[in-house]
C-alpha positions as a printed NumPy array, in Angstrom:
array([[  6.025,   8.481,   2.45 ],
       [  3.888,  11.296,   1.032],
       [  1.561,  11.211,   4.051],
       [  4.527,  11.297,   6.438],
       [  5.886,  14.346,   4.621],
       [  2.522,  16.147,   4.726],
       [  2.177,  15.377,   8.453],
       [  5.709,  16.589,   9.161],
       [  5.087,  19.766,   7.179],
       [  1.829,  20.388,   9.082],
       [  3.636,  19.898,  12.396],
       [  6.471,  22.229,  11.417],
       [  4.069,  24.876,  10.057],
       [  1.954,  24.656,  13.209],
       [  4.906,  25.191,  15.553],
       [  7.29 ,  27.452,  13.65 ],
       [  5.022,  29.557,  11.458],
       [  1.728,  29.694,  13.321],
       [  3.022,  29.53 ,  16.874],
       [  0.94 ,  26.596,  18.167],
       [  2.407,  24.26 ,  20.738],
       [  1.913,  21.336,  18.316],
       [  0.148,  20.24 ,  15.171],
       [ -2.16 ,  18.147,  17.313],
       [ -3.157,  21.223,  19.325],
       [ -3.827,  23.17 ,  16.106],
       [ -5.872,  20.324,  14.59 ],
       [ -7.989,  19.837,  17.706],
       [ -8.959,  23.482,  18.199],
       [-11.762,  23.443,  15.627],
       [-13.48 ,  20.546,  17.381],
       [-13.084,  22.152,  20.817],
       [-11.276,  19.131,  22.224],
       [ -7.916,  19.037,  23.901],
       [ -4.835,  17.222,  22.654],
       [ -5.216,  15.053,  25.774],
       [ -8.637,  13.878,  24.557],
       [ -7.171,  12.963,  21.182],
       [ -4.178,  11.24 ,  22.754],
       [ -6.496,   9.191,  24.995],
       [ -8.628,   8.188,  21.994],
       [ -5.526,   7.152,  20.031],
       [ -4.255,   5.077,  22.965],
       [ -7.603,   3.271,  23.391],
       [ -7.701,   2.634,  19.637],
       [ -4.159,   1.235,  19.648],
       [ -4.95 ,  -0.944,  22.676],
       [ -7.995,  -2.43 ,  20.916],
       [ -6.773,  -2.535,  17.309],
       [ -6.156,  -6.272,  17.668],
       [ -9.941,  -6.858,  17.678],
       [-10.226,  -5.351,  14.211],
       [ -7.12 ,  -7.166,  12.994],
       [ -8.251, -10.5  ,  14.468],
       [-11.578, -10.206,  12.648],
       [ -9.869,  -9.841,   9.276],
       [ -7.509, -12.752,   9.988],
       [-10.607, -14.829,  10.789],
       [-12.404, -13.557,   7.673],
       [ -9.39 , -14.358,   5.457],
       [ -9.44 , -17.906,   6.836],
       [-13.206, -18.207,   6.314],
       [-12.816, -17.077,   2.7  ],
       [ -9.955, -19.562,   2.179],
       [ -7.503, -16.871,   1.108],
       [ -3.733, -16.878,   1.529],
       [ -3.595, -13.101,   1.21 ],
       [ -6.475, -10.72 ,   1.869],
       [ -6.762,  -7.754,  -0.471],
       [ -8.619,  -4.543,   0.45 ],
       [-11.598,  -5.484,  -1.732],
       [-11.911,  -8.801,   0.153],
       [-12.903,  -6.943,   3.327],
       [-16.366,  -6.396,   1.81 ],
       [-16.771,  -9.923,   0.466],
       [-19.818, -11.781,   1.8  ],
       [-19.151, -14.815,   3.968],
       [-22.24 , -16.709,   2.851],
       [-24.283, -17.234,  -0.247],
       [-27.447, -16.817,   1.804],
       [-30.199, -14.935,   0.039],
       [-32.457, -14.89 ,   3.101],
       [-34.974, -12.087,   2.873],
       [-35.249,  -9.883,   5.931],
       [-38.385,  -7.783,   6.079],
       [-38.199,  -4.141,   7.101],
       [-39.959,  -5.   ,  10.377],
       [-37.463,  -7.801,  11.106],
       [-34.586,  -5.466,  10.274],
       [-36.001,  -2.799,  12.59 ],
       [-36.234,  -5.333,  15.424],
       [-32.681,  -6.58 ,  14.793],
       [-31.284,  -3.058,  14.726],
       [-33.135,  -1.964,  17.851],
       [-31.95 ,  -5.131,  19.586],
       [-28.34 ,  -4.235,  18.748],
       [-28.776,  -0.688,  20.041],
       [-30.48 ,  -2.055,  23.164],
       [-27.622,  -4.471,  23.844],
       [-25.292,  -1.492,  23.764],
       [-27.391,   1.04 ,  25.701],
       [-31.109,   1.332,  26.529],
       [-31.174,   5.094,  25.886],
       [-29.607,   4.621,  22.448],
       [-32.262,   2.026,  21.641],
       [-35.025,   4.444,  22.586],
       [-33.481,   7.227,  20.532],
       [-33.153,   4.931,  17.514],
       [-36.746,   3.786,  17.974],
       [-37.917,   7.401,  17.677],
       [-36.956,   7.311,  13.998],
       [-39.503,   4.557,  13.397],
       [-42.222,   5.819,  15.718],
       [-42.035,   9.434,  14.558],
       [-41.482,   8.528,  10.891],
       [-38.078,  10.186,  10.682],
       [-36.915,   7.338,   8.448],
       [-38.076,   6.982,   4.866],
       [-37.26 ,   3.502,   3.631],
       [-39.559,   3.258,   0.623],
       [-38.033,   2.119,  -2.629],
       [-38.13 ,   4.204,  -5.764],
       [-39.64 ,   7.603,  -6.281],
       [-37.093,  10.352,  -6.754],
       [-34.677,   8.907,  -4.212],
       [-31.076,   8.161,  -5.08 ],
       [-29.57 ,   4.765,  -4.382],
       [-27.983,   4.269,  -1.   ],
       [-28.78 ,   5.798,   2.334],
       [-28.346,   9.2  ,   3.922],
       [-28.69 ,  10.693,   7.364],
       [-29.382,  14.405,   7.283],
       [-29.399,  16.527,  10.397],
       [-32.049,  19.197,  10.557],
       [-32.738,  21.921,  13.108],
       [-35.287,  19.919,  15.134],
       [-34.25 ,  16.316,  14.427],
       [-32.424,  14.271,  11.774],
       [-34.026,  12.371,   8.907],
       [-32.844,   9.144,   7.313],
       [-33.431,   8.254,   3.683],
       [-32.904,   4.569,   3.009],
       [-33.804,   2.525,  -0.053],
       [-34.412,  -0.642,   1.932],
       [-33.964,  -3.981,   0.183],
       [-34.777,  -7.151,   2.181],
       [-31.219,  -8.4  ,   2.788],
       [-28.582,  -8.437,   5.508],
       [-26.436,  -5.743,   3.868],
       [-29.365,  -3.35 ,   4.144],
       [-29.736,  -4.192,   7.847],
       [-26.108,  -3.082,   8.278],
       [-26.839,   0.063,   6.28 ],
       [-29.861,   0.791,   8.468],
       [-27.91 ,   0.46 ,  11.711],
       [-25.084,   2.572,  10.281],
       [-27.432,   5.417,   9.336],
       [-29.287,   5.177,  12.643],
       [-25.919,   5.535,  14.362],
       [-25.528,   8.88 ,  12.588],
       [-29.103,   9.746,  13.534],
       [-28.623,   8.983,  17.232],
       [-25.368,  10.938,  17.166],
       [-27.263,  13.902,  15.721],
       [-29.969,  13.667,  18.385],
       [-27.318,  13.692,  21.106],
       [-25.479,  16.576,  19.437],
       [-28.719,  18.545,  19.186],
       [-29.137,  18.308,  22.965],
       [-25.895,  20.116,  23.771],
       [-24.66 ,  22.027,  20.734],
       [-25.941,  25.275,  19.214],
       [-27.242,  24.848,  15.669],
       [-24.144,  26.229,  13.94 ],
       [-21.858,  23.89 ,  15.918],
       [-23.695,  20.636,  15.124],
       [-21.696,  19.741,  12.044],
       [-19.997,  16.36 ,  12.313],
       [-16.25 ,  16.574,  11.913]])
């Protein structure tokens, strides 16, 4: 209810007070995209939302739950404690990128070849992982632990890194911020 009221207020303010053709037009201006781009993205998302929903129905069944709570979405499906070395994780991640797009795989591989990824444990690093875009290229800080969750973290951060590399090709420095 509160969200619906905030959205309605934003729409009304955009049209009546600020003179925009719609709230969607006002919201999209900062990202230099058109309302048509956003509408197309929303339609594709709606059309494919069943994939996401089907996965969580399947996961609820695999976990043996009658009702799935938000915290169950992160629950592991196995008790496996298999150790995955950093090299194995790198190969898995690059294989996933390669299955999606050969250029993305090559861009992700640059992080390993050019040492743009720091995965050492300890030191003065905080827990977790971070992708930080710099003027020339992004860096990834990752406290790698040899488990599957960390493989997912690695691919997630490399996704940000590849996005930054692509952004750096076309955007001026001050426009590279991710919205």
